[in-house]
Amino acid sequence: MTDPWGLETRAPRDVLLVGCGKLGIRLGERLVAGGSQVTAIRRNAGDLPFPTIEADLRHPLDRELPAFDSVVITLPPSTEGDSIYPPALRGLAKALPTMPERAVFVSSTRVFEGRPGETPLTERDAPRVSSERGGDLVEGERLAMELFGARIVRPAGIYGPGRDFLIRRVREGAAVDHTRRTNRIHETDLVRLLEAMLRADSAPPLIHAVDREPVVLGEVVAHIASRLGLAPPPHLDPEVGGGTVLEGRLLQEFLGDLEYPTFREGYDEMIAAL
């Protein structure tokens, strides 16, 4: 069987993880297990399982970084004040002695927040935002492409071990907008995708990280409640609906079968581990 993407063509040797939170740590551990040298750069070094450069990327870096053949940027937008992306990405480009062979920027499907509806959106559809945070993400994508030639990954709602917000909401009996459209991706499949984006010779320039089944939120919480032996949570009053439907066909073609193809497999495993 031919591999049009060249999924095992590249072997990332020295990888820089920029803004290394929970997702970055899991990716770093996977890359180290595959033989890569991994370095993180983030505000607080903490106790990571690989070398870490402590730096606040909102300010100019006070040192030149070593060379890396691959960079993965998982910086979230600023929660308050100016966007972190212009100072962080420009400072990073200035501090690197050479441009990486491969860069990946992790954005979000939130760039479609201004396009709610039932029509499935694909990588060919233009973003439309309705908030400052969404605008920051679009700006981050643009800068990452201009400065690093980055490939863009847009995850939907990330869930998995330690990301159990909806389970807690159901247990609390909190009201939920059952009519809201929602898309999800299990953290394990997102980490697999990010590694594949580094390893593939012809990785897509832009890809949506969504599982096979966009659904309304009511279906998700009803399933969780059933597995917990609880009544479904009450409906928010009033329910406003909204949300998008995102097509995941390109992800399926690129990555193959997902370990968690729908929310059911992922939440069932999480609940069984409680």
PDB file of C-alpha atoms in Angstrom:
ATOM      1  CA  MET A   1       0.000   0.000   0.000  1.00  0.00           C
ATOM      2  CA  THR A   2       1.441   3.374  -1.007  1.00  0.00           C
ATOM      3  CA  ASP A   3       1.977   6.131   1.527  1.00  0.00           C
ATOM      4  CA  PRO A   4       1.289   9.489  -0.186  1.00  0.00           C
ATOM      5  CA  TRP A   5       2.253  11.405   2.946  1.00  0.00           C
ATOM      6  CA  GLY A   6       5.640   9.778   3.577  1.00  0.00           C
ATOM      7  CA  LEU A   7       4.653   9.222   7.196  1.00  0.00           C
ATOM      8  CA  GLU A   8       7.980   7.754   8.298  1.00  0.00           C
ATOM      9  CA  THR A   9      10.271   9.747   6.014  1.00  0.00           C
ATOM     10  CA  ARG A  10      11.496  12.293   8.570  1.00  0.00           C
ATOM     11  CA  ALA A  11      13.155  11.391  11.842  1.00  0.00           C
ATOM     12  CA  PRO A  12      12.996  14.480  14.079  1.00  0.00           C
ATOM     13  CA  ARG A  13      16.322  14.634  15.887  1.00  0.00           C
ATOM     14  CA  ASP A  14      16.231  17.789  18.016  1.00  0.00           C
ATOM     15  CA  VAL A  15      12.746  19.063  18.845  1.00  0.00           C
ATOM     16  CA  LEU A  16      11.843  22.306  20.637  1.00  0.00           C
ATOM     17  CA  LEU A  17       8.452  22.347  22.367  1.00  0.00           C
ATOM     18  CA  VAL A  18       7.336  25.942  22.793  1.00  0.00           C
ATOM     19  CA  GLY A  19       4.841  26.540  25.613  1.00  0.00           C
ATOM     20  CA  CYS A  20       4.997  22.999  26.959  1.00  0.00           C
ATOM     21  CA  GLY A  21       1.839  22.257  28.962  1.00  0.00           C
ATOM     22  CA  LYS A  22       0.014  18.952  29.357  1.00  0.00           C
ATOM     23  CA  LEU A  23      -0.213  18.369  25.610  1.00  0.00           C
ATOM     24  CA  GLY A  24       3.425  19.254  25.034  1.00  0.00           C
ATOM     25  CA  ILE A  25       4.593  16.983  27.838  1.00  0.00           C
ATOM     26  CA  ARG A  26       2.734  13.994  26.379  1.00  0.00           C
ATOM     27  CA  LEU A  27       4.118  14.740  22.925  1.00  0.00           C
ATOM     28  CA  GLY A  28       7.627  15.146  24.327  1.00  0.00           C
ATOM     29  CA  GLU A  29       7.462  11.812  26.121  1.00  0.00           C
ATOM     30  CA  ARG A  30       6.319  10.121  22.911  1.00  0.00           C
ATOM     31  CA  LEU A  31       9.103  11.737  20.891  1.00  0.00           C
ATOM     32  CA  VAL A  32      11.760  10.766  23.447  1.00  0.00           C
ATOM     33  CA  ALA A  33      10.497   7.183  23.361  1.00  0.00           C
ATOM     34  CA  GLY A  34      10.937   7.303  19.578  1.00  0.00           C
ATOM     35  CA  GLY A  35      14.564   8.421  19.835  1.00  0.00           C
ATOM     36  CA  SER A  36      14.306  12.220  19.524  1.00  0.00           C
ATOM     37  CA  GLN A  37      16.116  14.740  21.698  1.00  0.00           C
ATOM     38  CA  VAL A  38      13.493  17.056  23.206  1.00  0.00           C
ATOM     39  CA  THR A  39      13.844  20.478  24.824  1.00  0.00           C
ATOM     40  CA  ALA A  40      10.962  22.559  26.202  1.00  0.00           C
ATOM     41  CA  ILE A  41      10.746  26.316  26.586  1.00  0.00           C
ATOM     42  CA  ARG A  42       8.135  27.754  28.923  1.00  0.00           C
ATOM     43  CA  ARG A  43       7.641  30.323  31.672  1.00  0.00           C
ATOM     44  CA  ASN A  44       8.182  27.927  34.590  1.00  0.00           C
ATOM     45  CA  ALA A  45      10.610  25.060  34.102  1.00  0.00           C
ATOM     46  CA  GLY A  46       8.964  22.813  36.679  1.00  0.00           C
ATOM     47  CA  ASP A  47       9.910  19.144  36.779  1.00  0.00           C
ATOM     48  CA  LEU A  48       9.687  17.998  33.184  1.00  0.00           C
ATOM     49  CA  PRO A  49      11.123  14.679  31.972  1.00  0.00           C
ATOM     50  CA  PHE A  50      13.389  16.474  29.462  1.00  0.00           C
ATOM     51  CA  PRO A  51      15.595  19.611  29.461  1.00  0.00           C
ATOM     52  CA  THR A  52      13.709  22.882  29.871  1.00  0.00           C
ATOM     53  CA  ILE A  53      14.592  26.495  29.105  1.00  0.00           C
ATOM     54  CA  GLU A  54      12.814  28.864  31.481  1.00  0.00           C
ATOM     55  CA  ALA A  55      11.696  32.008  29.656  1.00  0.00           C
ATOM     56  CA  ASP A  56       8.679  34.310  29.493  1.00  0.00           C
ATOM     57  CA  LEU A  57       8.042  34.580  25.777  1.00  0.00           C
ATOM     58  CA  ARG A  58       6.044  37.765  26.201  1.00  0.00           C
ATOM     59  CA  HIS A  59       9.452  39.440  26.499  1.00  0.00           C
ATOM     60  CA  PRO A  60      12.585  39.249  24.294  1.00  0.00           C
ATOM     61  CA  LEU A  61      14.762  36.221  24.924  1.00  0.00           C
ATOM     62  CA  ASP A  62      18.050  37.099  26.596  1.00  0.00           C
ATOM     63  CA  ARG A  63      20.003  34.342  24.888  1.00  0.00           C
ATOM     64  CA  GLU A  64      20.503  32.682  21.542  1.00  0.00           C
ATOM     65  CA  LEU A  65      18.904  29.277  21.365  1.00  0.00           C
ATOM     66  CA  PRO A  66      20.637  26.191  19.994  1.00  0.00           C
ATOM     67  CA  ALA A  67      19.562  24.886  16.598  1.00  0.00           C
ATOM     68  CA  PHE A  68      16.551  22.563  16.330  1.00  0.00           C
ATOM     69  CA  ASP A  69      15.401  20.687  13.268  1.00  0.00           C
ATOM     70  CA  SER A  70      11.771  20.670  14.476  1.00  0.00           C
ATOM     71  CA  VAL A  71       9.625  23.053  16.524  1.00  0.00           C
ATOM     72  CA  VAL A  72       6.116  22.521  17.917  1.00  0.00           C
ATOM     73  CA  ILE A  73       4.311  25.610  19.221  1.00  0.00           C
ATOM     74  CA  THR A  74       1.504  24.957  21.713  1.00  0.00           C
ATOM     75  CA  LEU A  75       1.199  28.428  23.214  1.00  0.00           C
ATOM     76  CA  PRO A  76      -2.397  29.308  24.143  1.00  0.00           C
ATOM     77  CA  PRO A  77      -3.687  32.807  23.358  1.00  0.00           C
ATOM     78  CA  SER A  78      -3.359  35.302  26.172  1.00  0.00           C
ATOM     79  CA  THR A  79      -6.305  35.242  28.553  1.00  0.00           C
ATOM     80  CA  GLU A  80      -5.968  38.958  29.190  1.00  0.00           C
ATOM     81  CA  GLY A  81      -4.158  41.838  27.602  1.00  0.00           C
ATOM     82  CA  ASP A  82      -2.302  41.725  24.286  1.00  0.00           C
ATOM     83  CA  SER A  83      -1.838  38.545  22.272  1.00  0.00           C
ATOM     84  CA  ILE A  84       1.239  36.523  23.168  1.00  0.00           C
ATOM     85  CA  TYR A  85       1.852  35.473  19.575  1.00  0.00           C
ATOM     86  CA  PRO A  86       3.606  38.533  18.058  1.00  0.00           C
ATOM     87  CA  PRO A  87       6.288  38.885  20.767  1.00  0.00           C
ATOM     88  CA  ALA A  88       6.685  35.133  21.297  1.00  0.00           C
ATOM     89  CA  LEU A  89       6.940  34.071  17.659  1.00  0.00           C
ATOM     90  CA  ARG A  90       9.062  37.001  16.536  1.00  0.00           C
ATOM     91  CA  GLY A  91      11.350  36.590  19.534  1.00  0.00           C
ATOM     92  CA  LEU A  92      11.660  32.874  18.855  1.00  0.00           C
ATOM     93  CA  ALA A  93      12.522  33.445  15.192  1.00  0.00           C
ATOM     94  CA  LYS A  94      15.201  35.961  16.204  1.00  0.00           C
ATOM     95  CA  ALA A  95      16.713  33.679  18.857  1.00  0.00           C
ATOM     96  CA  LEU A  96      17.034  30.589  16.663  1.00  0.00           C
ATOM     97  CA  PRO A  97      20.345  30.452  14.752  1.00  0.00           C
ATOM     98  CA  THR A  98      18.711  28.648  11.825  1.00  0.00           C
ATOM     99  CA  MET A  99      15.126  28.030  10.812  1.00  0.00           C
ATOM    100  CA  PRO A 100      13.813  24.547  11.669  1.00  0.00           C
ATOM    101  CA  GLU A 101      13.173  22.104   8.866  1.00  0.00           C
ATOM    102  CA  ARG A 102       9.652  21.532  10.218  1.00  0.00           C
ATOM    103  CA  ALA A 103       7.441  23.692  12.420  1.00  0.00           C
ATOM    104  CA  VAL A 104       3.945  22.909  13.679  1.00  0.00           C
ATOM    105  CA  PHE A 105       1.635  25.494  15.228  1.00  0.00           C
ATOM    106  CA  VAL A 106      -1.256  24.222  17.364  1.00  0.00           C
ATOM    107  CA  SER A 107      -4.236  26.519  16.931  1.00  0.00           C
ATOM    108  CA  SER A 108      -7.902  25.699  17.593  1.00  0.00           C
ATOM    109  CA  THR A 109     -11.175  25.141  15.748  1.00  0.00           C
ATOM    110  CA  ARG A 110     -12.272  28.246  17.664  1.00  0.00           C
ATOM    111  CA  VAL A 111     -11.211  30.169  14.564  1.00  0.00           C
ATOM    112  CA  PHE A 112     -14.658  29.172  13.215  1.00  0.00           C
ATOM    113  CA  GLU A 113     -16.625  30.548  16.172  1.00  0.00           C
ATOM    114  CA  GLY A 114     -18.198  33.145  13.883  1.00  0.00           C
ATOM    115  CA  ARG A 115     -19.484  30.486  11.461  1.00  0.00           C
ATOM    116  CA  PRO A 116     -22.027  28.443  13.460  1.00  0.00           C
ATOM    117  CA  GLY A 117     -24.284  26.091  11.544  1.00  0.00           C
ATOM    118  CA  GLU A 118     -24.980  22.541  10.435  1.00  0.00           C
ATOM    119  CA  THR A 119     -22.937  22.691   7.218  1.00  0.00           C
ATOM    120  CA  PRO A 120     -19.688  20.736   7.741  1.00  0.00           C
ATOM    121  CA  LEU A 121     -16.602  22.949   7.588  1.00  0.00           C
ATOM    122  CA  THR A 122     -13.363  21.700   6.067  1.00  0.00           C
ATOM    123  CA  GLU A 123      -9.792  22.932   5.820  1.00  0.00           C
ATOM    124  CA  ARG A 124     -10.838  24.829   2.682  1.00  0.00           C
ATOM    125  CA  ASP A 125     -13.232  27.088   4.617  1.00  0.00           C
ATOM    126  CA  ALA A 126     -11.988  30.479   5.765  1.00  0.00           C
ATOM    127  CA  PRO A 127     -11.969  31.248   9.500  1.00  0.00           C
ATOM    128  CA  ARG A 128     -14.387  33.753  10.950  1.00  0.00           C
ATOM    129  CA  VAL A 129     -14.051  34.863  14.551  1.00  0.00           C
ATOM    130  CA  SER A 130     -16.311  36.703  16.969  1.00  0.00           C
ATOM    131  CA  SER A 131     -13.977  37.239  19.937  1.00  0.00           C
ATOM    132  CA  GLU A 132     -10.563  38.708  20.679  1.00  0.00           C
ATOM    133  CA  ARG A 133      -9.249  35.260  21.610  1.00  0.00           C
ATOM    134  CA  GLY A 134     -10.336  33.865  18.250  1.00  0.00           C
ATOM    135  CA  GLY A 135      -8.674  36.776  16.482  1.00  0.00           C
ATOM    136  CA  ASP A 136      -5.456  36.098  18.371  1.00  0.00           C
ATOM    137  CA  LEU A 137      -5.467  32.511  17.113  1.00  0.00           C
ATOM    138  CA  VAL A 138      -5.871  33.610  13.492  1.00  0.00           C
ATOM    139  CA  GLU A 139      -3.011  36.080  13.968  1.00  0.00           C
ATOM    140  CA  GLY A 140      -0.888  33.328  15.513  1.00  0.00           C
ATOM    141  CA  GLU A 141      -1.495  31.043  12.548  1.00  0.00           C
ATOM    142  CA  ARG A 142      -0.508  33.797  10.115  1.00  0.00           C
ATOM    143  CA  LEU A 143       2.687  34.697  11.966  1.00  0.00           C
ATOM    144  CA  ALA A 144       3.712  31.046  12.390  1.00  0.00           C
ATOM    145  CA  MET A 145       3.348  30.492   8.652  1.00  0.00           C
ATOM    146  CA  GLU A 146       5.188  33.718   7.752  1.00  0.00           C
ATOM    147  CA  LEU A 147       8.077  33.276  10.197  1.00  0.00           C
ATOM    148  CA  PHE A 148       8.548  29.484  10.199  1.00  0.00           C
ATOM    149  CA  GLY A 149       6.567  28.099   7.257  1.00  0.00           C
ATOM    150  CA  ALA A 150       4.590  26.284   9.944  1.00  0.00           C
ATOM    151  CA  ARG A 151       1.961  23.659   9.348  1.00  0.00           C
ATOM    152  CA  ILE A 152      -1.230  24.382  11.283  1.00  0.00           C
ATOM    153  CA  VAL A 153      -3.158  21.914  13.463  1.00  0.00           C
ATOM    154  CA  ARG A 154      -6.605  22.985  14.712  1.00  0.00           C
ATOM    155  CA  PRO A 155      -7.878  20.718  17.500  1.00  0.00           C
ATOM    156  CA  ALA A 156     -11.502  20.704  18.570  1.00  0.00           C
ATOM    157  CA  GLY A 157     -12.440  20.144  22.233  1.00  0.00           C
ATOM    158  CA  ILE A 158      -9.582  18.106  23.698  1.00  0.00           C
ATOM    159  CA  TYR A 159     -10.539  15.482  26.286  1.00  0.00           C
ATOM    160  CA  GLY A 160      -8.926  12.488  27.944  1.00  0.00           C
ATOM    161  CA  PRO A 161      -7.403  11.571  31.319  1.00  0.00           C
ATOM    162  CA  GLY A 162      -7.153  14.727  33.416  1.00  0.00           C
ATOM    163  CA  ARG A 163      -9.502  16.549  31.019  1.00  0.00           C
ATOM    164  CA  ASP A 164     -12.761  15.467  32.638  1.00  0.00           C
ATOM    165  CA  PHE A 165     -14.719  18.737  32.735  1.00  0.00           C
ATOM    166  CA  LEU A 166     -17.875  17.236  31.231  1.00  0.00           C
ATOM    167  CA  ILE A 167     -17.840  14.231  33.568  1.00  0.00           C
ATOM    168  CA  ARG A 168     -17.662  16.589  36.539  1.00  0.00           C
ATOM    169  CA  ARG A 169     -20.505  18.709  35.139  1.00  0.00           C
ATOM    170  CA  VAL A 170     -22.721  15.643  34.762  1.00  0.00           C
ATOM    171  CA  ARG A 171     -21.920  14.474  38.291  1.00  0.00           C
ATOM    172  CA  GLU A 172     -22.778  17.918  39.633  1.00  0.00           C
ATOM    173  CA  GLY A 173     -26.096  17.921  37.790  1.00  0.00           C
ATOM    174  CA  ALA A 174     -25.216  21.266  36.225  1.00  0.00           C
ATOM    175  CA  ALA A 175     -27.466  22.571  33.458  1.00  0.00           C
ATOM    176  CA  VAL A 176     -26.116  22.082  29.929  1.00  0.00           C
ATOM    177  CA  ASP A 177     -27.081  23.464  26.532  1.00  0.00           C
ATOM    178  CA  HIS A 178     -28.135  20.141  25.000  1.00  0.00           C
ATOM    179  CA  THR A 179     -28.638  21.723  21.568  1.00  0.00           C
ATOM    180  CA  ARG A 180     -25.109  23.047  21.064  1.00  0.00           C
ATOM    181  CA  ARG A 181     -23.111  21.419  18.267  1.00  0.00           C
ATOM    182  CA  THR A 182     -19.734  20.098  19.401  1.00  0.00           C
ATOM    183  CA  ASN A 183     -16.599  18.454  17.998  1.00  0.00           C
ATOM    184  CA  ARG A 184     -13.970  16.558  20.002  1.00  0.00           C
ATOM    185  CA  ILE A 185     -10.563  14.915  19.818  1.00  0.00           C
ATOM    186  CA  HIS A 186      -9.013  12.588  22.381  1.00  0.00           C
ATOM    187  CA  GLU A 187      -5.631  13.812  23.609  1.00  0.00           C
ATOM    188  CA  THR A 188      -3.999  10.509  22.620  1.00  0.00           C
ATOM    189  CA  ASP A 189      -5.035  10.910  18.985  1.00  0.00           C
ATOM    190  CA  LEU A 190      -3.967  14.558  18.982  1.00  0.00           C
ATOM    191  CA  VAL A 191      -0.501  13.594  20.239  1.00  0.00           C
ATOM    192  CA  ARG A 192      -0.302  10.916  17.533  1.00  0.00           C
ATOM    193  CA  LEU A 193      -1.215  13.545  14.955  1.00  0.00           C
ATOM    194  CA  LEU A 194       1.422  16.023  16.129  1.00  0.00           C
ATOM    195  CA  GLU A 195       4.121  13.367  15.959  1.00  0.00           C
ATOM    196  CA  ALA A 196       2.957  12.379  12.470  1.00  0.00           C
ATOM    197  CA  MET A 197       3.103  16.030  11.370  1.00  0.00           C
ATOM    198  CA  LEU A 198       6.788  16.020  12.334  1.00  0.00           C
ATOM    199  CA  ARG A 199       7.579  12.683  10.708  1.00  0.00           C
ATOM    200  CA  ALA A 200       5.687  12.979   7.424  1.00  0.00           C
ATOM    201  CA  ASP A 201       7.589  14.215   4.392  1.00  0.00           C
ATOM    202  CA  SER A 202       4.425  15.719   2.874  1.00  0.00           C
ATOM    203  CA  ALA A 203       2.355  16.609   5.932  1.00  0.00           C
ATOM    204  CA  PRO A 204      -0.732  18.717   5.157  1.00  0.00           C
ATOM    205  CA  PRO A 205      -0.203  22.474   5.533  1.00  0.00           C
ATOM    206  CA  LEU A 206      -3.424  22.676   7.577  1.00  0.00           C
ATOM    207  CA  ILE A 207      -5.423  19.964   9.309  1.00  0.00           C
ATOM    208  CA  HIS A 208      -8.428  19.826  11.643  1.00  0.00           C
ATOM    209  CA  ALA A 209      -8.014  17.497  14.625  1.00  0.00           C
ATOM    210  CA  VAL A 210     -11.554  16.199  15.088  1.00  0.00           C
ATOM    211  CA  ASP A 211     -12.910  12.705  15.586  1.00  0.00           C
ATOM    212  CA  ARG A 212     -15.395  10.975  13.293  1.00  0.00           C
ATOM    213  CA  GLU A 213     -18.610  12.119  14.947  1.00  0.00           C
ATOM    214  CA  PRO A 214     -19.628  15.737  15.530  1.00  0.00           C
ATOM    215  CA  VAL A 215     -22.721  15.692  17.761  1.00  0.00           C
ATOM    216  CA  VAL A 216     -24.909  17.916  19.870  1.00  0.00           C
ATOM    217  CA  LEU A 217     -23.729  18.294  23.450  1.00  0.00           C
ATOM    218  CA  GLY A 218     -26.887  16.677  24.801  1.00  0.00           C
ATOM    219  CA  GLU A 219     -25.912  13.361  23.222  1.00  0.00           C
ATOM    220  CA  VAL A 220     -22.500  13.468  24.875  1.00  0.00           C
ATOM    221  CA  VAL A 221     -23.761  14.277  28.377  1.00  0.00           C
ATOM    222  CA  ALA A 222     -26.590  11.731  28.091  1.00  0.00           C
ATOM    223  CA  HIS A 223     -24.030   9.031  27.264  1.00  0.00           C
ATOM    224  CA  ILE A 224     -21.817  10.055  30.173  1.00  0.00           C
ATOM    225  CA  ALA A 225     -24.788  10.100  32.552  1.00  0.00           C
ATOM    226  CA  SER A 226     -25.864   6.643  31.416  1.00  0.00           C
ATOM    227  CA  ARG A 227     -22.407   5.214  32.083  1.00  0.00           C
ATOM    228  CA  LEU A 228     -22.346   6.857  35.517  1.00  0.00           C
ATOM    229  CA  GLY A 229     -25.832   5.565  36.353  1.00  0.00           C
ATOM    230  CA  LEU A 230     -27.182   9.105  36.631  1.00  0.00           C
ATOM    231  CA  ALA A 231     -30.025  11.040  35.066  1.00  0.00           C
ATOM    232  CA  PRO A 232     -29.028  13.294  32.176  1.00  0.00           C
ATOM    233  CA  PRO A 233     -28.231  16.835  33.316  1.00  0.00           C
ATOM    234  CA  PRO A 234     -31.007  19.442  33.015  1.00  0.00           C
ATOM    235  CA  HIS A 235     -31.339  21.678  29.987  1.00  0.00           C
ATOM    236  CA  LEU A 236     -29.985  25.205  30.155  1.00  0.00           C
ATOM    237  CA  ASP A 237     -32.812  27.740  30.091  1.00  0.00           C
ATOM    238  CA  PRO A 238     -32.850  29.210  27.560  1.00  0.00           C
ATOM    239  CA  GLU A 239     -30.833  27.016  25.227  1.00  0.00           C
ATOM    240  CA  VAL A 240     -29.072  28.972  22.516  1.00  0.00           C
ATOM    241  CA  GLY A 241     -27.551  26.167  20.426  1.00  0.00           C
ATOM    242  CA  GLY A 242     -24.868  27.330  18.037  1.00  0.00           C
ATOM    243  CA  GLY A 243     -21.545  25.643  17.505  1.00  0.00           C
ATOM    244  CA  THR A 244     -20.076  24.189  14.342  1.00  0.00           C
ATOM    245  CA  VAL A 245     -19.808  20.885  12.504  1.00  0.00           C
ATOM    246  CA  LEU A 246     -16.253  20.101  11.411  1.00  0.00           C
ATOM    247  CA  GLU A 247     -15.372  17.448   8.887  1.00  0.00           C
ATOM    248  CA  GLY A 248     -12.489  15.161   9.854  1.00  0.00           C
ATOM    249  CA  ARG A 249     -11.924  13.434   6.538  1.00  0.00           C
ATOM    250  CA  LEU A 250      -8.397  14.769   6.013  1.00  0.00           C
ATOM    251  CA  LEU A 251      -7.336  13.608   9.487  1.00  0.00           C
ATOM    252  CA  GLN A 252      -8.644  10.097   8.740  1.00  0.00           C
ATOM    253  CA  GLU A 253      -6.779  10.019   5.421  1.00  0.00           C
ATOM    254  CA  PHE A 254      -3.555  11.261   6.982  1.00  0.00           C
ATOM    255  CA  LEU A 255      -3.461   9.448  10.315  1.00  0.00           C
ATOM    256  CA  GLY A 256      -5.621   6.399   9.588  1.00  0.00           C
ATOM    257  CA  ASP A 257      -7.902   4.869  12.207  1.00  0.00           C
ATOM    258  CA  LEU A 258      -8.208   6.827  15.427  1.00  0.00           C
ATOM    259  CA  GLU A 259      -7.736   5.080  18.744  1.00  0.00           C
ATOM    260  CA  TYR A 260     -10.850   6.939  19.914  1.00  0.00           C
ATOM    261  CA  PRO A 261     -13.001   7.389  16.789  1.00  0.00           C
ATOM    262  CA  THR A 262     -15.937   8.888  18.727  1.00  0.00           C
ATOM    263  CA  PHE A 263     -16.539  10.389  22.158  1.00  0.00           C
ATOM    264  CA  ARG A 264     -18.048   7.081  23.346  1.00  0.00           C
ATOM    265  CA  GLU A 265     -14.803   5.100  23.355  1.00  0.00           C
ATOM    266  CA  GLY A 266     -12.930   7.900  25.079  1.00  0.00           C
ATOM    267  CA  TYR A 267     -15.439   8.671  27.817  1.00  0.00           C
ATOM    268  CA  ASP A 268     -16.163   4.986  28.442  1.00  0.00           C
ATOM    269  CA  GLU A 269     -12.475   4.415  29.162  1.00  0.00           C
ATOM    270  CA  MET A 270     -12.246   7.480  31.394  1.00  0.00           C
ATOM    271  CA  ILE A 271     -15.325   6.468  33.403  1.00  0.00           C
ATOM    272  CA  ALA A 272     -14.103   2.878  33.752  1.00  0.00           C
ATOM    273  CA  ALA A 273     -10.888   4.252  35.292  1.00  0.00           C
ATOM    274  CA  LEU A 274     -12.721   6.282  37.967  1.00  0.00           C
TER     275      LEU A 274
END
